[in-house]
Coordinates of C-alpha atoms in Angstrom, one line a residue:
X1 CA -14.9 19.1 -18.2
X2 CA -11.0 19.3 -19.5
X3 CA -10.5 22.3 -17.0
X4 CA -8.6 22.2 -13.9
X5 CA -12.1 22.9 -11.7
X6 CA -12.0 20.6 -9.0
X7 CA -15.0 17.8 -9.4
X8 CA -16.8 17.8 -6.3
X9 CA -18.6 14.8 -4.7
X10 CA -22.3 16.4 -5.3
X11 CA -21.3 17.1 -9.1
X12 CA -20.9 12.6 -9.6
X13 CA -23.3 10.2 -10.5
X14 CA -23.1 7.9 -8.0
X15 CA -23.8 4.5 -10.0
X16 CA -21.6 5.5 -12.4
X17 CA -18.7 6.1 -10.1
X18 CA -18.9 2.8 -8.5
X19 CA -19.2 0.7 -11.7
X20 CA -16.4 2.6 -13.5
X21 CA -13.9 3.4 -10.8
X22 CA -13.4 -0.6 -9.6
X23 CA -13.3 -1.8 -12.6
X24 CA -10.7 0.7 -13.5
X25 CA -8.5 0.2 -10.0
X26 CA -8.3 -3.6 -10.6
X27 CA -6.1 -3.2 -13.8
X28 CA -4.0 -0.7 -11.6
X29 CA -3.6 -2.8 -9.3
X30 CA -2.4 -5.0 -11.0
X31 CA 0.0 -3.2 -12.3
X32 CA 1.6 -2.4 -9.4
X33 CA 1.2 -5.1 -7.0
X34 CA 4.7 -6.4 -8.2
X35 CA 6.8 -3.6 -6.4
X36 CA 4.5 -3.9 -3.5
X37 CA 5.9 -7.6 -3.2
X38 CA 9.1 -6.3 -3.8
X39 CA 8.9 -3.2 -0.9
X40 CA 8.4 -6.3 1.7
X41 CA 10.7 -8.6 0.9
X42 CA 13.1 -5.5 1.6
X43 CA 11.6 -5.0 4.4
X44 CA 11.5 -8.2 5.8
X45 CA 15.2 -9.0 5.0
X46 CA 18.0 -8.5 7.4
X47 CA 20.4 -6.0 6.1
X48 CA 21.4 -6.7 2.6
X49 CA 21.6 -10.2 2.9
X50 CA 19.6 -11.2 0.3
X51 CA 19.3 -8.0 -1.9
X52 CA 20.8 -5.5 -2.6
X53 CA 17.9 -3.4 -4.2
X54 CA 14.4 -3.0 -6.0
X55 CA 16.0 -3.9 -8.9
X56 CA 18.1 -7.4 -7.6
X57 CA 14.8 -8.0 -6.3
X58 CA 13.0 -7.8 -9.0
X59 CA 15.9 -9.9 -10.8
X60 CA 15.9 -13.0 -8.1
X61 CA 12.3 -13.4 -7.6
X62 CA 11.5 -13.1 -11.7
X63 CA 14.5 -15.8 -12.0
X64 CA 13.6 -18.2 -9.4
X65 CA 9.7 -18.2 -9.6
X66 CA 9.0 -16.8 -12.8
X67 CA 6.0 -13.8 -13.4
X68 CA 4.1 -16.2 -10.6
X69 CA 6.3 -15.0 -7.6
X70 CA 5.9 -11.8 -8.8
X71 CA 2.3 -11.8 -7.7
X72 CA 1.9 -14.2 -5.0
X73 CA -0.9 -13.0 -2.8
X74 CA -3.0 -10.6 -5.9
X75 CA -6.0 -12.4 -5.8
X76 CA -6.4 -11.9 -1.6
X77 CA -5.2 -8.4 -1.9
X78 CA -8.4 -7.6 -5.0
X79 CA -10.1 -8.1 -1.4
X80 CA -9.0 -4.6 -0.8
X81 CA -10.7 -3.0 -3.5
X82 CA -13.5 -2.4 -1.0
X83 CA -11.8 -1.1 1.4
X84 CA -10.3 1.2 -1.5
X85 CA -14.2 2.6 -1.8
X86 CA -14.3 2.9 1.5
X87 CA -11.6 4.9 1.7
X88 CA -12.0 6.8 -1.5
X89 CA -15.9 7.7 -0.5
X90 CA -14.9 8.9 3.5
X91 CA -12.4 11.3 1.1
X92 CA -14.9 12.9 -1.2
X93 CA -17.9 13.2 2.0
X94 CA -15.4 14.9 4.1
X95 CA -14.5 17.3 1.2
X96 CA -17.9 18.3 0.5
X97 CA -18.3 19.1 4.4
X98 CA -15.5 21.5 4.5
X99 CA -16.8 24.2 2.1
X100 CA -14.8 27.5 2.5
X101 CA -12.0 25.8 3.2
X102 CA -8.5 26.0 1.5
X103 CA -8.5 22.8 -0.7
X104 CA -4.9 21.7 0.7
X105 CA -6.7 22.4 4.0
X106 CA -9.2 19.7 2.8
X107 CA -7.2 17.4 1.1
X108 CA -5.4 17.4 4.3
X109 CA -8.5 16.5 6.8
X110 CA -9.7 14.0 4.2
X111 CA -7.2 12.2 3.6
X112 CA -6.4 11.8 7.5
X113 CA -10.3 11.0 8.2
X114 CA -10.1 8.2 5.0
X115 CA -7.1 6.2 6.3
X116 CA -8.8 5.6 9.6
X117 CA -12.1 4.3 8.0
X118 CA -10.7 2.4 5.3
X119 CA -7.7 0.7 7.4
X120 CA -10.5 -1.1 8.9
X121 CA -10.6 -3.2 5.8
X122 CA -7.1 -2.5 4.4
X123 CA -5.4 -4.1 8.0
X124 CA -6.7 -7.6 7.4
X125 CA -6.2 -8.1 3.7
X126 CA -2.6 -6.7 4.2
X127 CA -1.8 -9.0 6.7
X128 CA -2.9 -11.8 5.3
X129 CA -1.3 -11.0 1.5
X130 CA 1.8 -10.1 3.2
X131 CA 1.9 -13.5 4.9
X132 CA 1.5 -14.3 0.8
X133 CA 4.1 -12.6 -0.3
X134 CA 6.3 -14.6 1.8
X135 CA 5.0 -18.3 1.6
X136 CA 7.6 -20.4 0.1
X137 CA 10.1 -18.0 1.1
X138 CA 13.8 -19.5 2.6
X139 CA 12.3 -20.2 6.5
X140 CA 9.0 -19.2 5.7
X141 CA 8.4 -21.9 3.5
X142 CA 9.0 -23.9 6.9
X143 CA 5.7 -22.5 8.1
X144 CA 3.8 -25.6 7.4
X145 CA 5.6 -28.0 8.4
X146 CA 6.8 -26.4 11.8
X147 CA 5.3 -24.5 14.5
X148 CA 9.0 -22.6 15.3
X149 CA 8.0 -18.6 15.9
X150 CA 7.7 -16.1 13.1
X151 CA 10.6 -14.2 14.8
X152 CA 12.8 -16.9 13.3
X153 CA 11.7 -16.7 9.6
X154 CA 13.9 -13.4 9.6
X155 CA 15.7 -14.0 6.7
X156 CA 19.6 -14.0 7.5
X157 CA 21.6 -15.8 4.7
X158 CA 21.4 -16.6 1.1
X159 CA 21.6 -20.3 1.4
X160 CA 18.2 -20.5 3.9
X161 CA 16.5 -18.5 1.4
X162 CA 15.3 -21.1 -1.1
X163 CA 14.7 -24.7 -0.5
X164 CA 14.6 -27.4 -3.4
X165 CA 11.5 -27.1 -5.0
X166 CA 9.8 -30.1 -4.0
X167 CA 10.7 -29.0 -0.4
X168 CA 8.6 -26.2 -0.7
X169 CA 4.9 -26.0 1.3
X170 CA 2.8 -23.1 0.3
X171 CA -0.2 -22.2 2.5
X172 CA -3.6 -20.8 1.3
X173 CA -4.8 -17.9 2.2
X174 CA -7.6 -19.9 4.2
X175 CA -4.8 -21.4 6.0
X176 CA -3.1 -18.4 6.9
X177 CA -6.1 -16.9 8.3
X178 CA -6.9 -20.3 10.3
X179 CA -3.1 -20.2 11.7
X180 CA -3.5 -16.2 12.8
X181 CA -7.0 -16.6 14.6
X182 CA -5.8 -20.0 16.2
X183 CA -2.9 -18.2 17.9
X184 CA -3.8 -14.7 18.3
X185 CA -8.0 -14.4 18.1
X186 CA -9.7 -12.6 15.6
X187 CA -7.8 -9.5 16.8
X188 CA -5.0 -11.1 15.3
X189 CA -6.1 -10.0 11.7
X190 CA -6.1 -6.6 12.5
X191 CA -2.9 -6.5 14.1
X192 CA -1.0 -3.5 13.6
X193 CA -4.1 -1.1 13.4
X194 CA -2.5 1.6 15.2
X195 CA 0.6 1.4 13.5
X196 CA -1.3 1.4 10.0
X197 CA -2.6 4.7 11.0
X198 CA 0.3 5.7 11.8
X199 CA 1.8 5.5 8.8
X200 CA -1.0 5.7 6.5
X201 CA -3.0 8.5 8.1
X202 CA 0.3 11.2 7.7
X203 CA 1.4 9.7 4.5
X204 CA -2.4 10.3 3.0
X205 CA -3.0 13.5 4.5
X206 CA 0.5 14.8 3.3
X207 CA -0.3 13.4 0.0
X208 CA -3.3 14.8 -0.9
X209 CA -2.8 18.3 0.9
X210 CA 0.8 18.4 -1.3
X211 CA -1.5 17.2 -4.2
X212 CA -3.8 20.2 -4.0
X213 CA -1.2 22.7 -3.4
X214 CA 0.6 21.7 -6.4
X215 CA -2.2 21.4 -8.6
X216 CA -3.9 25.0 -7.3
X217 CA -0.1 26.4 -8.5
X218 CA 0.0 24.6 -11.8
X219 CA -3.6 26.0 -13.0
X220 CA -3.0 29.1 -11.5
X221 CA 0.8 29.4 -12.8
X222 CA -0.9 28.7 -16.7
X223 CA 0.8 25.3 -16.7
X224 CA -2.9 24.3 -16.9
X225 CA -3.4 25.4 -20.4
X226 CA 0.7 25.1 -21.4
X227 CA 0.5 21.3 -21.0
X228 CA -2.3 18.6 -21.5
X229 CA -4.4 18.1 -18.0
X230 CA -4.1 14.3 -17.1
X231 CA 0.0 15.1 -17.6
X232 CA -0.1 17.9 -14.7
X233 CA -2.7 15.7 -12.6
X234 CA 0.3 13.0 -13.0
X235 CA 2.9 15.0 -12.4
X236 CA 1.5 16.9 -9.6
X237 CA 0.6 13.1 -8.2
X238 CA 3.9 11.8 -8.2
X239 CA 5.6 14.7 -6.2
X240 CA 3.1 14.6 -3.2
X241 CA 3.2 10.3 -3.4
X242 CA 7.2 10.5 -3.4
X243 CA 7.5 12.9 -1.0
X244 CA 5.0 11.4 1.5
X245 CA 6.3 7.8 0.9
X246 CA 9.8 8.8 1.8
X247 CA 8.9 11.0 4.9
X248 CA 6.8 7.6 6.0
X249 CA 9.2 4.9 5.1
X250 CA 10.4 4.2 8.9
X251 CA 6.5 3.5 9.9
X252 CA 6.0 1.5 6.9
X253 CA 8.7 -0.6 7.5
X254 CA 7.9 -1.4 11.7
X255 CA 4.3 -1.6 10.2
X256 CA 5.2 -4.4 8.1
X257 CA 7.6 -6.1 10.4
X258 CA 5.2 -6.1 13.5
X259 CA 2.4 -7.5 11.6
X260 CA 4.6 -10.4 10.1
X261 CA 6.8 -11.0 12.9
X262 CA 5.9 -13.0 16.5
X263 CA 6.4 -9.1 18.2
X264 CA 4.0 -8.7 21.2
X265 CA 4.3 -4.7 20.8
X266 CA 5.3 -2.2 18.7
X267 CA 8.3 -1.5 20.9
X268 CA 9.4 -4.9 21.1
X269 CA 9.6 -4.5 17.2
X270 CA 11.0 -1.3 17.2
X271 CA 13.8 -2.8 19.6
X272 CA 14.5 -5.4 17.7
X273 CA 14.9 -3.4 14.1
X274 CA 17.0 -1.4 15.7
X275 CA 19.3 -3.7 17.2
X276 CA 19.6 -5.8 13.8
X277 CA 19.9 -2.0 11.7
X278 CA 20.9 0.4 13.4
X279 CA 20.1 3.7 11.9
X280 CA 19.9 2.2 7.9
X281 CA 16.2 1.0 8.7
X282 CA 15.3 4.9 8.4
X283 CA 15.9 4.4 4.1
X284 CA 15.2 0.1 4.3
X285 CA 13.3 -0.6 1.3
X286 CA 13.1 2.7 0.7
X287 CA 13.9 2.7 -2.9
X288 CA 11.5 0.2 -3.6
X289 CA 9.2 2.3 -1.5
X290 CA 9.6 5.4 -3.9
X291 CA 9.8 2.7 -7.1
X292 CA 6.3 2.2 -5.7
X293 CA 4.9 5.2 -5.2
X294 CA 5.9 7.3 -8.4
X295 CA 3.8 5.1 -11.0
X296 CA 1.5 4.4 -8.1
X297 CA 0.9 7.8 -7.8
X298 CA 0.9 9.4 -11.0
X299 CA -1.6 6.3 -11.9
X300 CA -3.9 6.5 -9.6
X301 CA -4.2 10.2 -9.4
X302 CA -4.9 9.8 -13.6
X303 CA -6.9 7.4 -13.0
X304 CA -9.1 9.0 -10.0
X305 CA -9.8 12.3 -12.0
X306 CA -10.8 10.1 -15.1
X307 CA -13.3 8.2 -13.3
X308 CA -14.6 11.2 -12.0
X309 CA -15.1 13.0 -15.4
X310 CA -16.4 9.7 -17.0
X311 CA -19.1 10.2 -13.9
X312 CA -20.2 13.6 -14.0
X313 CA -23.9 13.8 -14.1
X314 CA -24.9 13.9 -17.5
X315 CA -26.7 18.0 -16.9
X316 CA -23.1 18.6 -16.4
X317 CA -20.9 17.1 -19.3

């Protein structure tokens, strides 16, 4: 099926689906995960005072810790590859309930009703790969050895940032996980729930209802048949995942902050960004953000529809 008609749920076999599809999203994953590092060590910095972009980023961390740093925290965060079924399934079951509908109209519900199931999952593994990303970290790499608040691991100048390598105390992730339910409770590993839908519930249904539309206007535009499919699927994919991504950036960024920091609210976090910002933490890390979400989505979306047609019921290939 090399046409743009839309593979519905009902059309899949299901077996198929769930062999191919993980097995497919680890290597993207892994792809990616590097400027997902990247995004929160923007985030989590104070100003510029440790980088000055995606790119210095990228730069520092490759120079100091080598391809290693780069994907501190992958193996905790494959733990999301459930909730990425979760998330992916709640998508397809609410499609195939809304017949008659528009499909941006659909894309729009279902991506809305999938961020809230699969953030139950998605919550806890960011949190604790997050606390991963930053282990061994300037202050953070104090962590072990001292029980001074996570408000002060903020990192403020270039000569906290790295201690002597033999300095350095890197927790596990079994560690991290004792440390958060010791001080907060089990609630503590899904901290930031509200503020993950928040920003993921707008930035998925805005993806996917942006996704649709463009698609629907490329096939019906003759685009469709002008230029190969998975390059239009791609294309339309990055559009909707950039332009989402950027109008989300502000959540993202007090998402990621309240779940690292010692904040006891979202305000209290909020306050505090603002006081150290100002109005820049509107476009913080927002290029790695969009760095992020262009291959992200153009893979992903590629990757989705090829799974799907590689799991069409055989009476229908």
């Amino acid at each position: 099926m090399e046409t743009g008609q839309q593979i519905e749920w009902q059309d899949l076999d299901k077996r198929r689906y769930y062999i191919i599809g993980p097995s497919m999203f680890v290597c993207v994953r892994a792809v990616l995960y590097p400027i997902n590092l990247i995004k929160v060590h923007l985030f989590m910095q104070q100003g510029n005072s440790l980088y000055s972009g995606a790119i210095d980023a990228f730069r520092k961390i490759l120079r100091r810790e080598g391809i290693r740093g780069l994907y501190r925290g992958f193996t905790v965060s494959l733990l999301g590859m459930a909730s990425g079924q979760m998330y992916i399934t709640t998508y397809e079951l609410t499609r195939s309930r809304l017949p008659g509908y528009s499909t941006e109209f659909k894309g729009l519900v279902a991506g809305t009703c999938a961020t809230v199931i699969g953030q139950l999952l998605t919550v806890p593994v960011d949190i604790v790969s997050q606390h991963m990303m930053m282990e061994g970290q300037g202050k953070w790499s104090q962590k072990a050895t001292s029980r001074a608040k996570p408000s002060q691991y903020i990192l403020v100048k270039n000569t906290d940032y790295v201690l002597p390598k033999k300095q350095k105390v890197v927790r596990s992730a079994y560690h991290i996980v004792s440390e958060i339910v010791h001080r907060e409770g089990f609630q503590g590993l899904h901290k930031g729930y509200s503020v993950s839908l928040l920003t993921y519930a707008p930035n998925s249904a805005l993806f996917w209802s942006n996704y649709s539309m463009l698609f629907r206007w490329c096939m019906e535009s003759g685009l469709g048949e002008a230029l190969p499919l998975p390059l239009v699927q791609a294309s339309c994919g990055v559009v909707g995942g950039v332009t989402s991504a950027a109008l989300t950036n502000p959540l993202d960024v007090l998402r990621t902050r309240y779940q690292l920091e010692d904040s006891q609210s979202i305000r209290q976090t909020f306050n505090r960004l603002w006081r150290e910002e100002g109005l820049r933490f509107l476009s913080k890390g927002l290029s790695a953000r969009v760095a992020s979400a262009a291959p992200n989505s153009a893979i992903l979306i590629s990757t989705y529809e090829w799974v799907k047609r590689k799991s069409l019921l055989r009476t229908e290939q």
